[in-house]
XYZ file of C-alpha atoms in Angstrom:
670
model
C 0.000 0.000 0.000
C 2.851 2.365 0.831
C 4.531 1.790 -2.558
C 1.277 2.528 -4.364
C 0.800 5.724 -2.344
C 4.332 6.860 -3.171
C 3.676 6.279 -6.863
C 0.517 8.331 -6.627
C 2.266 11.154 -4.798
C 4.989 11.089 -7.466
C 2.340 11.420 -10.160
C 0.752 14.271 -8.258
C 4.049 16.118 -7.879
C 4.637 15.675 -11.605
C 1.220 17.203 -12.254
C 2.054 20.152 -10.008
C 5.377 20.713 -11.760
C 3.622 20.711 -15.121
C 1.178 23.300 -13.822
C 4.010 25.430 -12.434
C 5.901 25.297 -15.716
C 2.684 26.366 -17.430
C 2.473 29.360 -15.119
C 5.988 30.340 -16.038
C 4.536 31.377 -19.392
C 1.918 34.024 -18.502
C 1.412 35.036 -22.115
C 0.612 31.458 -23.031
C -1.721 31.218 -20.064
C -3.607 34.321 -21.150
C -3.855 32.945 -24.681
C -5.500 29.868 -23.221
C -8.098 31.868 -21.278
C -10.677 31.800 -24.035
C -10.197 28.062 -24.490
C -11.097 27.107 -20.938
C -14.566 27.238 -19.377
C -15.532 28.999 -16.197
C -16.848 26.606 -13.558
C -19.374 27.656 -10.917
C -20.434 25.568 -7.911
C -23.707 26.626 -6.296
C -23.990 24.523 -3.157
C -26.692 24.556 -0.543
C -27.280 22.588 2.608
C -29.210 19.764 4.221
C -31.470 18.848 1.297
C -32.286 15.395 -0.080
C -32.914 14.816 -3.771
C -36.597 14.016 -3.176
C -37.124 17.568 -1.857
C -36.515 19.227 -5.263
C -39.161 19.720 -7.933
C -37.207 18.189 -10.814
C -36.605 15.101 -8.665
C -40.348 14.521 -8.358
C -41.411 16.582 -5.360
C -44.998 17.736 -6.067
C -45.145 20.346 -3.306
C -42.216 22.636 -4.029
C -41.634 25.093 -6.873
C -38.045 25.179 -8.158
C -38.235 26.663 -11.689
C -34.571 27.661 -11.951
C -33.225 24.262 -10.943
C -35.892 22.610 -13.103
C -34.674 24.610 -16.093
C -31.045 23.689 -15.485
C -32.086 20.044 -15.136
C -34.040 20.118 -18.411
C -31.152 21.666 -20.320
C -28.293 20.025 -18.444
C -27.523 16.745 -16.703
C -29.635 15.685 -13.722
C -27.936 12.856 -11.855
C -30.511 10.505 -10.344
C -28.043 8.405 -8.349
C -25.741 10.990 -6.772
C -24.413 10.429 -3.246
C -22.680 12.888 -0.952
C -20.554 9.988 0.422
C -20.598 11.638 3.863
C -23.872 12.462 5.591
C -22.848 15.656 7.407
C -21.256 18.924 6.329
C -17.614 18.512 7.268
C -16.983 14.890 6.152
C -18.797 15.621 2.877
C -16.694 18.721 2.258
C -13.525 16.895 3.258
C -14.371 14.451 0.462
C -15.160 17.262 -2.002
C -11.941 19.192 -1.412
C -9.654 16.152 -1.694
C -11.203 13.855 -4.297
C -10.852 11.082 -1.715
C -13.215 9.691 0.896
C -12.865 11.415 4.272
C -12.511 7.942 5.806
C -9.168 7.554 4.014
C -7.727 10.362 6.143
C -9.730 9.857 9.341
C -11.558 13.152 8.732
C -14.960 11.451 8.866
C -15.881 12.464 12.444
C -18.133 15.473 12.020
C -16.628 18.637 13.484
C -13.344 17.113 14.543
C -10.801 19.017 12.456
C -7.466 17.218 12.204
C -4.142 17.580 10.381
C -4.134 16.156 6.866
C -1.423 15.543 4.258
C -1.466 18.950 2.596
C -0.380 17.615 -0.803
C -3.577 15.515 -1.023
C -6.050 18.276 -0.151
C -7.309 21.463 -1.769
C -7.745 20.525 -5.430
C -8.481 24.168 -6.517
C -4.760 24.820 -6.048
C -4.191 23.034 -9.382
C -6.695 25.327 -11.060
C -5.059 28.367 -9.504
C -1.620 27.208 -10.621
C -2.973 26.731 -14.146
C -4.218 30.310 -14.332
C -7.744 30.051 -12.960
C -9.118 32.618 -10.539
C -10.430 30.526 -7.624
C -12.892 31.842 -5.045
C -14.890 30.461 -2.159
C -17.790 32.236 -0.440
C -17.467 31.256 2.257
C -17.781 27.859 3.941
C -14.479 26.050 4.547
C -15.813 23.250 6.687
C -13.291 20.671 5.483
C -12.553 18.980 8.849
C -8.907 19.965 8.456
C -6.719 21.994 10.776
C -3.785 22.727 8.460
C -5.149 23.501 5.002
C -3.423 26.549 3.496
C -6.352 28.529 2.088
C -4.079 31.027 0.385
C -2.545 28.236 -1.678
C -5.988 26.956 -2.662
C -8.045 30.107 -3.228
C -7.452 33.426 -4.933
C -10.106 34.664 -2.518
C -11.910 32.967 0.353
C -14.191 35.284 2.306
C -17.735 36.583 2.657
C -17.157 38.861 -0.333
C -15.198 36.487 -2.586
C -16.668 36.245 -6.089
C -15.857 35.743 -9.738
C -16.746 39.445 -9.914
C -13.683 40.383 -7.836
C -11.770 43.287 -9.431
C -8.579 41.220 -9.079
C -9.778 38.748 -11.718
C -8.645 39.644 -15.228
C -11.548 40.216 -17.584
C -10.792 37.142 -19.668
C -9.377 35.021 -16.837
C -11.315 31.755 -16.321
C -12.691 31.190 -12.850
C -13.686 28.418 -10.515
C -16.055 29.900 -7.938
C -17.879 28.248 -5.052
C -20.857 29.833 -3.311
C -22.679 28.209 -0.399
C -26.238 29.100 0.619
C -27.632 28.380 4.090
C -31.338 28.984 3.445
C -31.981 25.261 3.961
C -29.519 24.658 6.792
C -31.077 22.750 9.678
C -30.346 25.624 12.046
C -33.296 27.533 10.526
C -35.569 24.806 11.980
C -34.020 24.389 15.427
C -36.670 26.380 17.253
C -37.692 23.548 19.647
C -41.313 24.653 19.269
C -43.608 25.573 16.384
C -45.076 28.531 18.304
C -44.848 31.745 16.307
C -44.123 30.206 12.931
C -45.342 31.896 9.804
C -48.402 30.638 7.942
C -46.687 28.568 5.260
C -50.009 27.965 3.512
C -49.838 31.586 2.311
C -46.644 30.626 0.469
C -48.383 27.652 -1.153
C -46.834 25.187 1.304
C -49.813 24.181 3.423
C -48.394 21.685 5.965
C -51.662 19.740 5.978
C -51.429 19.099 2.221
C -47.752 18.167 1.916
C -46.770 14.689 0.763
C -44.679 13.401 3.654
C -42.072 10.731 2.886
C -42.984 7.412 4.563
C -39.943 7.139 6.814
C -41.294 9.838 9.168
C -44.496 9.707 11.262
C -47.375 11.963 10.324
C -47.276 14.445 13.198
C -48.149 18.183 13.098
C -44.599 19.161 14.059
C -43.145 16.988 11.284
C -45.426 18.660 8.751
C -44.533 22.117 10.053
C -40.793 21.422 9.845
C -41.202 20.015 6.335
C -43.073 23.120 5.166
C -40.428 25.345 6.799
C -37.680 23.404 5.026
C -39.401 23.434 1.633
C -39.784 27.194 1.962
C -35.995 27.268 2.197
C -35.715 25.055 -0.884
C -37.780 27.567 -2.843
C -35.549 30.353 -1.523
C -32.486 28.428 -2.720
C -34.052 28.177 -6.156
C -34.539 31.959 -6.246
C -30.901 32.286 -5.137
C -29.790 30.127 -8.068
C -31.764 32.502 -10.297
C -29.704 35.453 -9.038
C -26.564 33.830 -10.421
C -28.141 32.962 -13.743
C -29.198 36.591 -14.102
C -25.794 37.927 -13.036
C -23.843 35.618 -15.343
C -26.013 36.679 -18.263
C -25.683 40.364 -17.358
C -21.886 40.053 -17.097
C -21.688 38.203 -20.433
C -20.342 35.113 -18.665
C -23.212 32.643 -18.972
C -22.209 31.397 -22.424
C -18.805 30.408 -21.034
C -19.743 28.984 -17.618
C -20.458 25.393 -16.596
C -22.719 25.367 -13.536
C -22.942 22.689 -10.811
C -25.889 22.858 -8.399
C -26.001 20.429 -5.472
C -26.731 19.952 -1.786
C -24.032 18.905 0.676
C -25.913 15.831 2.019
C -29.388 14.615 2.907
C -32.246 16.655 4.269
C -33.534 18.064 7.522
C -36.430 15.738 8.223
C -35.600 13.206 10.959
C -33.532 10.225 9.804
C -32.066 12.295 6.970
C -28.901 14.259 7.646
C -26.449 12.183 9.671
C -27.775 8.738 8.719
C -26.185 6.319 6.244
C -29.446 5.664 4.427
C -30.788 6.949 1.124
C -32.466 9.896 2.874
C -29.072 10.983 4.231
C -26.915 10.149 1.214
C -28.825 10.874 -1.991
C -28.503 14.482 -3.070
C -29.643 16.592 -6.000
C -26.801 17.138 -8.458
C -27.380 19.123 -11.661
C -24.662 20.121 -14.122
C -25.505 22.670 -16.836
C -23.392 23.258 -19.951
C -23.682 26.294 -22.210
C -23.855 25.303 -25.884
C -20.219 26.259 -26.382
C -19.033 23.628 -23.899
C -21.544 20.814 -24.376
C -18.876 18.731 -26.071
C -17.141 18.412 -22.681
C -20.101 16.374 -21.423
C -18.834 13.551 -23.608
C -20.956 10.412 -23.459
C -23.274 11.910 -20.816
C -25.879 13.673 -22.895
C -27.238 17.004 -21.563
C -31.004 17.320 -21.591
C -31.566 13.861 -20.180
C -31.503 12.456 -16.628
C -28.423 10.334 -15.949
C -28.584 7.219 -13.778
C -24.815 6.869 -13.548
C -23.535 6.284 -10.014
C -21.653 9.371 -8.891
C -20.369 10.658 -5.559
C -18.773 13.780 -4.160
C -15.451 11.969 -4.457
C -15.841 12.403 -8.239
C -16.331 16.166 -8.332
C -12.709 17.246 -7.791
C -11.317 15.182 -10.692
C -14.299 16.241 -12.803
C -13.596 19.948 -12.340
C -9.910 19.453 -13.117
C -10.775 17.450 -16.218
C -13.176 20.161 -17.426
C -10.327 22.657 -17.062
C -8.019 20.432 -19.113
C -5.917 19.415 -16.094
C -5.129 15.748 -15.574
C -6.503 14.645 -12.181
C -3.748 13.407 -9.853
C -3.458 9.639 -9.559
C -3.872 10.048 -5.810
C -7.567 10.882 -6.232
C -10.004 8.037 -5.666
C -12.744 9.832 -7.609
C -13.440 9.582 -11.328
C -13.766 12.374 -13.878
C -17.326 12.519 -15.210
C -16.740 15.126 -17.900
C -13.910 16.760 -19.808
C -10.667 15.737 -21.433
C -9.818 13.008 -18.946
C -13.237 11.324 -18.744
C -13.125 9.545 -22.109
C -11.540 6.313 -20.956
C -13.021 6.245 -17.443
C -15.183 3.217 -16.792
C -18.258 4.307 -14.769
C -18.152 3.117 -11.190
C -20.368 0.148 -10.370
C -20.985 1.098 -6.735
C -21.360 4.192 -4.574
C -19.811 4.222 -1.098
C -21.155 6.114 1.920
C -20.143 6.521 5.537
C -20.920 8.078 8.876
C -18.889 8.164 12.069
C -20.893 10.105 14.627
C -24.033 12.015 15.329
C -22.741 14.753 17.617
C -21.480 13.010 20.799
C -22.462 9.511 19.684
C -19.689 7.582 17.919
C -21.466 4.869 15.960
C -19.797 4.224 12.607
C -21.747 2.825 9.682
C -20.818 2.097 6.091
C -23.112 1.899 3.078
C -22.750 0.696 -0.478
C -25.137 0.635 -3.421
C -25.120 -0.770 -6.922
C -27.987 1.559 -7.779
C -30.649 -1.110 -7.294
C -29.902 -2.242 -3.740
C -28.548 -0.438 -0.688
C -26.484 -2.408 1.845
C -25.687 -0.838 5.234
C -23.434 -2.185 7.980
C -23.817 -0.741 11.479
C -20.703 -1.384 13.544
C -22.262 -0.783 16.982
C -25.709 -2.227 16.272
C -26.967 -2.193 19.852
C -27.065 1.609 19.693
C -30.388 2.960 18.381
C -30.398 5.434 15.511
C -32.489 7.768 17.676
C -29.858 8.522 20.306
C -30.363 12.247 20.820
C -28.229 14.707 18.944
C -28.731 18.019 20.747
C -28.509 20.090 17.586
C -30.857 17.975 15.477
C -33.280 17.513 18.355
C -33.782 21.260 18.276
C -36.186 20.547 15.425
C -39.754 20.201 16.716
C -40.182 17.189 14.403
C -37.517 15.209 16.252
C -38.912 16.130 19.668
C -42.440 15.217 18.589
C -41.327 11.848 17.205
C -39.360 11.248 20.400
C -42.349 12.110 22.600
C -44.745 9.964 20.559
C -42.439 6.970 20.994
C -42.064 7.410 24.753
C -45.851 7.778 25.036
C -46.401 4.657 22.906
C -48.321 6.561 20.202
C -46.473 5.243 17.133
C -48.486 2.627 15.268
C -46.076 1.736 12.445
C -43.063 -0.495 13.164
C -40.803 1.576 10.886
C -41.460 4.604 13.093
C -40.641 2.703 16.302
C -37.550 1.015 14.867
C -35.093 3.946 15.297
C -35.508 3.703 19.094
C -34.429 0.052 19.256
C -31.167 -1.691 18.473
C -30.142 -1.383 14.820
C -29.507 -4.522 12.730
C -25.843 -5.079 11.983
C -26.766 -5.528 8.326
C -29.557 -3.834 6.409
C -30.556 -4.355 2.789
C -33.097 -2.330 0.829
C -34.427 -2.599 -2.717
C -34.168 0.996 -3.939
C -36.350 0.327 -6.955
C -39.441 -0.434 -4.858
C -38.390 1.068 -1.523
C -36.478 4.336 -2.053
C -37.088 5.442 1.554
C -35.648 2.262 3.079
C -38.631 0.958 5.002
C -38.466 -2.809 4.305
C -35.225 -4.412 5.469
C -34.467 -7.495 3.347
C -31.178 -8.489 4.981
C -32.667 -11.528 6.734
C -34.742 -12.631 3.730
C -33.241 -15.832 2.218
C -34.347 -14.722 -1.262
C -31.855 -11.859 -1.075
C -28.985 -13.751 0.568
C -26.806 -13.652 -2.560
C -27.352 -9.907 -3.007
C -26.541 -9.239 0.635
C -23.392 -11.372 0.455
C -22.246 -9.753 -2.805
C -22.612 -6.215 -1.487
C -21.105 -7.105 1.899
C -18.013 -8.479 0.180
C -17.811 -5.415 -2.023
C -18.031 -3.191 1.052
C -15.150 -5.061 2.690
C -13.096 -4.680 -0.488
C -13.810 -0.922 -0.550
C -12.628 -0.555 3.047
C -9.356 -2.260 2.124
C -8.867 -0.386 -1.141
C -9.499 3.025 0.405
C -7.527 2.368 3.594
C -10.530 3.308 5.737
C -9.301 4.871 9.011
C -12.766 5.538 10.382
C -12.578 2.700 12.883
C -10.173 4.594 15.098
C -12.482 5.858 17.862
C -12.616 9.582 18.429
C -9.939 9.830 21.129
C -7.534 7.394 19.445
C -6.886 9.603 16.392
C -4.645 12.260 17.905
C -1.038 11.872 16.721
C 0.133 15.334 17.650
C 1.065 17.427 14.639
C 1.320 14.392 12.387
C -1.773 13.476 10.432
C -3.286 10.028 10.971
C -2.928 9.060 7.301
C 0.844 9.648 7.339
C 1.303 8.131 10.799
C -0.387 4.895 9.757
C 2.004 4.559 6.840
C 5.085 5.544 8.796
C 4.546 2.974 11.552
C 3.117 0.340 9.165
C -0.048 0.133 11.220
C -2.129 -3.044 10.602
C -5.218 -1.284 9.238
C -6.821 -4.497 8.006
C -6.553 -5.928 11.510
C -8.486 -2.903 12.754
C -11.141 -3.508 10.074
C -11.391 -7.134 11.185
C -11.685 -6.160 14.858
C -14.536 -3.733 14.125
C -16.379 -6.266 11.950
C -15.893 -8.994 14.543
C -17.446 -6.745 17.176
C -20.375 -5.846 14.925
C -21.166 -9.475 14.042
C -20.143 -10.754 17.498
C -20.612 -14.532 17.825
C -20.088 -16.676 20.925
C -17.171 -18.417 19.206
C -15.414 -15.032 18.984
C -15.162 -14.832 22.792
C -11.517 -16.047 23.014
C -10.447 -13.458 20.433
C -12.287 -10.673 22.260
C -10.575 -11.651 25.508
C -7.173 -11.735 23.797
C -7.772 -8.362 22.140
C -8.604 -6.727 25.492
C -4.845 -6.912 26.105
C -3.784 -5.720 22.640
C -1.197 -2.904 22.561
C -3.428 -0.804 20.294
C -6.101 1.161 22.131
C -8.513 0.937 19.212
C -8.304 -2.872 19.101
C -9.104 -2.955 22.838
C -12.053 -0.637 22.182
C -13.555 -2.957 19.580
C -12.933 -6.001 21.774
C -14.963 -4.351 24.538
C -17.706 -3.623 22.013
C -17.766 -7.242 20.914
C -18.260 -8.362 24.515
C -21.012 -5.776 24.995
C -22.804 -7.075 21.877
C -22.698 -10.632 23.201
C -23.849 -9.453 26.623
C -26.822 -7.408 25.404
C -28.100 -10.447 23.480
C -27.705 -12.727 26.484
C -24.975 -14.783 24.796
C -22.391 -14.041 27.484
C -23.206 -15.952 30.631
C -20.376 -14.852 32.911
C -17.838 -12.088 33.231
C -14.937 -12.961 30.904
C -11.314 -12.551 31.818
C -10.109 -8.998 31.420
C -13.508 -7.290 31.350
C -13.367 -6.047 34.948
C -9.916 -4.613 34.335
C -11.194 -2.915 31.170
C -14.051 -1.391 33.181
C -11.535 0.657 35.183
C -9.192 1.366 32.251
C -7.796 4.902 31.999
C -9.362 5.294 28.535
C -12.943 6.401 29.180
C -14.283 5.008 25.906
C -13.018 1.482 26.633
C -14.082 1.712 30.268
C -17.582 2.940 29.378
C -18.212 0.109 26.925
C -16.825 -2.466 29.358
C -19.153 -1.160 32.065
C -22.039 -1.375 29.609
C -21.264 -5.083 29.198
C -21.195 -5.472 32.977
C -24.672 -3.936 33.260
C -25.979 -6.633 30.915
C -24.194 -9.236 33.056
C -26.076 -8.181 36.200
C -23.404 -5.900 37.641
C -25.299 -2.606 37.284
C -24.754 -1.509 40.887
C -21.013 -1.167 40.331
C -21.032 -0.342 36.607
C -23.558 2.514 36.501
C -21.791 4.671 39.149
C -18.631 4.408 37.061
C -20.577 5.410 33.946
C -22.038 8.404 35.786
C -18.539 9.417 36.861
C -17.340 9.296 33.261
C -20.390 11.288 32.203
C -19.561 13.921 34.809
C -16.068 14.117 33.298
C -17.522 14.802 29.840
C -17.230 11.359 28.264
C -19.002 11.037 24.903
C -18.941 7.259 25.196
C -20.582 7.255 28.621
C -23.324 9.496 27.220
C -24.017 7.030 24.372
C -23.956 4.035 26.724
C -26.313 5.540 29.305
C -28.778 6.771 26.712
C -28.752 3.377 24.998
C -29.498 1.689 28.326
C -32.267 4.172 29.094
C -34.084 3.308 25.842
C -33.999 -0.398 26.762
C -37.132 -1.216 28.814
C -35.134 -3.810 30.776
C -33.012 -1.123 32.435
C -35.367 1.757 33.099
C -36.164 0.624 36.629
C -32.462 0.054 37.269
C -31.630 3.582 36.153
C -34.439 5.035 38.266
C -32.502 3.860 41.322
C -29.838 6.389 40.293
C -32.272 9.262 39.871
C -30.635 11.434 42.601
C -27.230 11.120 40.941
C -28.710 11.908 37.516
C -30.589 14.916 38.872
C -27.399 16.248 40.411
C -25.609 15.913 37.057
C -28.550 17.678 35.437
C -27.672 20.815 37.413
C -24.225 21.002 35.808
C -23.495 22.598 32.431
C -23.155 21.717 28.769
C -22.930 18.162 27.540
C -23.133 16.543 30.976
C -26.343 18.408 31.803
C -27.986 17.525 28.487
C -26.966 13.888 28.768
C -28.320 13.511 32.288
C -31.588 15.202 31.321
C -31.832 12.936 28.287
C -31.562 9.789 30.402
C -34.129 11.134 32.859
C -36.561 11.827 30.012
C -36.117 8.318 28.628
C -36.962 6.698 31.943
C -40.153 8.741 32.159
C -39.292 11.501 34.620
C -40.487 14.290 32.281
C -41.217 14.864 28.556
C -38.260 15.338 26.171
C -39.041 19.020 25.580
C -37.919 19.711 29.152
C -34.358 18.760 28.187
C -34.292 21.967 26.170
C -36.164 24.270 28.550
C -33.232 26.705 28.588
C -33.431 27.060 24.797
C -37.122 27.704 24.235
C -36.765 31.483 24.347
C -34.828 31.561 21.113
C -37.506 29.540 19.328
C -39.695 32.505 18.429
C -36.711 34.273 16.851
C -35.842 31.243 14.706
C -39.472 30.776 13.693
C -39.818 34.386 12.569
C -36.699 34.402 10.394
C -36.622 34.043 6.629
C -33.014 34.060 5.576
C -31.777 36.479 2.913
C -30.680 35.197 -0.476
C -26.943 35.311 0.171
C -24.182 35.106 -0.785
C -24.960 37.409 -3.687
C -22.720 37.247 -6.783
C -22.086 40.998 -6.535
C -22.128 41.841 -2.842
C -21.388 38.497 -1.207
C -22.014 38.633 2.553
C -22.635 34.976 3.266
C -22.464 33.551 6.723
C -20.498 30.396 7.520
C -23.264 28.411 9.171
C -21.140 25.731 10.759
C -23.203 25.030 13.868
C -23.734 21.478 12.556
């Protein structure tokens, strides 16, 4: 693997040197200006493909995107690869999956190998004017923005005076009109009458994966209002490009950064979290660069965010570096590219809950593997639970008011394997993984997923606190020390599929020198214990329960709870929670959603109530456990935040950034 990486880096350096030598001839570069297209990315946030008019949504009006889709290429099988902002953007900016670098944990910026990130640098070196307005949520701590962008700010634009009149540009603009933060009001009190905008909540066509509750309908109407605002925003750029005489020379990409705001969308490795709208429009002058993908027709080719960096370079006539995992879809270097046969998706965490999952699709079927299956999908994420829809769904479950099994399922343990037929079940309601008729399909996709993990060097199985290597990035450290990555993959899979015959290996791995191997061994024991397949405390588990690493200790104590040792294990978990442990939070909330342990946790009500008087994460976690065991309704967890609800509900965000005046915000709250 190291030799291959060195070859790729060599090829990349060669590409850079070619670009630099090109820049040494400014006259030649200027002569090329007219022969290279402008490229514009109009990105927006938190929106699934099904929420756009040209993707079949009957409730929303998106005439500008519809027009671009009619005249351009509308991808019907586009994935964001990541399911949250920062891992998705880490993938976009590198042309590699964020999991390859360990930048897949949302909002955990880490060092990265600089030579493998920031693809616009190649455009800039080749004479392009590169701008970003203004989100730089790449999950990196060391990216040199000045090397990547000619301008990166709230005013950056292709209209910057510094751009030569004929100089080609690559410009990125990000709109936040659909960002989930516009819905995090905790209550629907004071919301506008969306029916006046033609978005009557009572008449909307809700997708089947969410329950039909008034708050869900209100949030959906609020979100679709934002979608219509985004469409008007896209229109501003079409008008400006035409006014500036640039439209005939500009290729336009329009896409969302991951799935939508409705519950079980953003943050979840399912179709609702992964499938995004992606439209690429070519002016007549540049339609030949579309190659075999014919504009004016929908395209069912599998495509992911990992493909967009090499595609932009190819459109600009720059050979994509061999280090990029993605494939060029258009341009000079797309001719001989064989279309990918699968899309790959991933998630690492939902706020404080580390619960990695991987997904793969061949376009017809979606296979998902959940690596800590005992953890429900509905463990609370404080930010997302600011949406009234999530709180209402939560409350309806705790009050036993959900009639459909698919609406109760997120609050129970998640199957280790899930399989969905996307042709008949695009919202992933009917899990076919256990159906013998689909055994061959499940096996085929599972094997392909394992191969993808190996091929991409997936580092996402390092738990959150095991990734810090000082100033050295994890990707480089793994190669320098010749870390056994495939052993880590095997340890995580063994824990996910935990079988009684794996017990000796779990016990042996509890003493492994690598912290992350010990972590997955503890998880394997917890999986056996929760299913009642571990009859006694195995050797090493008690020692792990008092380990200095809080993640290992928390999981080991979780196993002890299932083995009848709650009286000693829960106080230790509460201590870790008091110290700010993410893992203890996930363990305690998982236990509190299990009816078998609610009475047990009620015995610790005084301790939980004391923690609930603290601050921040510890307070929220303690309140969350208390709500789950029936001490008060979930809305009370957020009592301190209700005052800001009326302000959120009254806001309609401006159509920014504007191509002329800019002034975008960097909405990076989640």
